[in-house]
Amino acid sequence: MPTDRVLEIGAGSGYGAAVLSRLAASVVTVERLPLLAARAREALAQGGFANVEVCEGDGTGGWLAGAPYDAIVVTAAGPRVPEPLLRQLAPEGRLIAPVGERMGEQILVRVERKQGELDFENLGAVRFVPLIGEAGFAPT
């Protein structure tokens, strides 16, 4: 929604944050790899995406400084939806994340906070890279 504050986990090249920035008021994207974070920050600045903040850190912990978020998008699959992300979801907020095995079966899950309760919905089978971090998978 145009007024939403969005958290993206996994900045990568910055492309996803750029798209989200055109759909929401502001985007915070968290990248665990310093080189990727720097490249995304540079690409987004050059592209004029002023409503995106690129942060460096373990995205499985979310980004408390901007919480709560109206929407959270996770771009890598974890063994479960990270608990810190659920805590940072605003009332009536939405979260989408791939969940499952590191390199096997995964499903896309949508979580909505409705009247204080979390509603989980299976959106179908997907295949994503592993979500690395304290509330995800260990690095290999």
Coordinates of C-alpha atoms in Angstrom, one line a residue:
M1 CA 0.0 0.0 0.0
P2 CA 1.3 3.5 -0.7
T3 CA 1.5 4.4 3.0
D4 CA 3.3 1.2 4.1
R5 CA 6.6 0.8 5.8
V6 CA 8.2 -2.3 4.4
L7 CA 11.0 -4.5 5.6
E8 CA 12.9 -6.7 3.1
I9 CA 15.2 -9.4 4.3
G10 CA 17.9 -10.0 1.7
A11 CA 18.8 -6.9 -0.3
G12 CA 20.9 -8.7 -2.9
S13 CA 21.4 -6.3 -5.9
G14 CA 18.7 -3.9 -4.6
Y15 CA 16.2 -4.8 -7.3
G16 CA 13.5 -6.0 -5.0
A17 CA 13.8 -3.0 -2.8
A18 CA 13.6 -0.7 -5.8
V19 CA 10.3 -2.4 -6.9
L20 CA 8.9 -2.2 -3.3
S21 CA 9.9 1.5 -3.1
R22 CA 7.4 2.2 -5.9
L23 CA 4.6 0.4 -4.0
A24 CA 5.2 1.7 -0.5
A25 CA 6.1 4.9 1.4
S26 CA 9.5 3.5 2.6
V27 CA 11.6 0.4 2.5
V28 CA 14.2 -0.9 4.9
T29 CA 16.3 -3.8 3.3
V30 CA 18.7 -5.8 5.3
E31 CA 21.7 -7.7 3.7
R32 CA 24.1 -9.9 5.7
L33 CA 27.0 -9.7 3.2
P34 CA 28.8 -6.3 3.4
L35 CA 29.8 -6.3 -0.3
L36 CA 26.2 -6.9 -1.5
A37 CA 24.9 -4.3 0.9
A38 CA 27.4 -1.7 -0.4
R39 CA 26.5 -2.5 -4.0
A40 CA 22.8 -2.4 -3.4
R41 CA 23.2 0.9 -1.5
E42 CA 25.2 2.4 -4.4
A43 CA 22.8 1.1 -7.1
L44 CA 19.7 2.4 -5.3
A45 CA 21.3 5.8 -4.7
Q46 CA 22.3 6.1 -8.4
G47 CA 18.8 5.1 -9.3
G48 CA 17.3 7.8 -7.2
F49 CA 15.4 5.5 -4.8
A50 CA 15.5 7.9 -1.9
N51 CA 12.9 6.1 0.2
V52 CA 15.0 2.9 0.6
E53 CA 17.5 2.4 3.5
V54 CA 20.0 -0.4 3.0
C55 CA 21.2 -1.9 6.4
E56 CA 23.9 -4.5 7.0
G57 CA 23.3 -7.3 9.4
D58 CA 21.6 -10.6 10.2
G59 CA 18.2 -10.2 8.6
T60 CA 16.7 -13.1 10.5
G61 CA 16.6 -10.6 13.5
G62 CA 14.7 -8.1 11.4
W63 CA 15.6 -4.4 11.9
L64 CA 14.3 -3.1 15.2
A65 CA 15.1 0.6 14.5
G66 CA 12.2 0.8 12.1
A67 CA 9.7 -1.6 13.6
P68 CA 6.9 -2.2 13.4
Y69 CA 6.5 -2.8 9.7
D70 CA 3.3 -3.0 7.7
A71 CA 4.8 -5.6 5.4
I72 CA 7.8 -7.9 5.6
V73 CA 9.2 -9.7 2.6
V74 CA 11.8 -12.5 3.1
T75 CA 13.8 -13.4 0.0
A76 CA 15.4 -16.7 1.3
A77 CA 14.0 -19.8 2.8
G78 CA 14.4 -20.6 6.5
P79 CA 13.4 -23.6 8.5
R80 CA 10.5 -21.5 9.9
V81 CA 9.4 -17.9 9.9
P82 CA 11.9 -16.2 12.1
E83 CA 10.3 -15.2 15.4
P84 CA 11.9 -11.7 15.5
L85 CA 10.2 -10.9 12.2
L86 CA 6.8 -11.9 13.6
R87 CA 7.4 -9.6 16.6
Q88 CA 8.2 -6.7 14.3
L89 CA 5.0 -7.1 12.2
A90 CA 2.5 -4.2 12.8
P91 CA -1.1 -4.7 13.7
E92 CA -2.9 -5.8 10.4
G93 CA 0.6 -6.3 8.9
R94 CA 1.5 -8.9 6.3
L95 CA 4.6 -11.1 6.0
I96 CA 5.6 -13.4 3.1
A97 CA 8.4 -15.9 3.5
P98 CA 9.6 -19.2 2.0
V99 CA 9.9 -21.9 4.6
G100 CA 11.3 -25.4 4.5
E101 CA 14.4 -27.5 4.0
R102 CA 17.7 -25.8 3.2
M103 CA 17.9 -27.4 -0.3
G104 CA 14.7 -29.4 -0.5
E105 CA 11.0 -28.9 -0.2
Q106 CA 9.9 -25.4 0.6
I107 CA 6.5 -23.6 0.7
L108 CA 5.7 -19.9 0.5
V109 CA 3.9 -18.7 3.6
R110 CA 1.8 -15.6 4.1
V111 CA 1.3 -14.4 7.6
E112 CA -1.2 -11.8 8.5
R113 CA -1.7 -10.2 12.0
K114 CA -5.4 -9.9 12.4
Q115 CA -6.9 -8.6 15.7
G116 CA -3.6 -9.5 17.5
E117 CA -3.6 -13.1 16.2
L118 CA -1.3 -14.5 13.5
D119 CA -2.9 -16.2 10.6
F120 CA -0.6 -18.5 8.5
E121 CA -1.5 -19.5 4.9
N122 CA 0.4 -21.9 2.6
L123 CA 0.7 -20.3 -0.9
G124 CA 2.4 -23.3 -2.5
A125 CA 5.7 -24.9 -3.4
V126 CA 8.7 -22.7 -4.1
R127 CA 12.5 -23.0 -4.3
F128 CA 14.7 -20.3 -2.7
V129 CA 18.3 -20.0 -1.5
P130 CA 18.8 -20.7 2.2
L131 CA 18.2 -17.9 4.8
I132 CA 21.4 -17.7 6.8
G133 CA 21.5 -16.3 10.3
E134 CA 20.7 -16.8 13.9
A135 CA 17.0 -17.6 13.3
G136 CA 17.7 -19.3 10.0
F137 CA 20.3 -21.8 8.7
A138 CA 23.9 -21.9 9.8
P139 CA 26.4 -20.9 7.1
T140 CA 28.2 -23.8 5.3

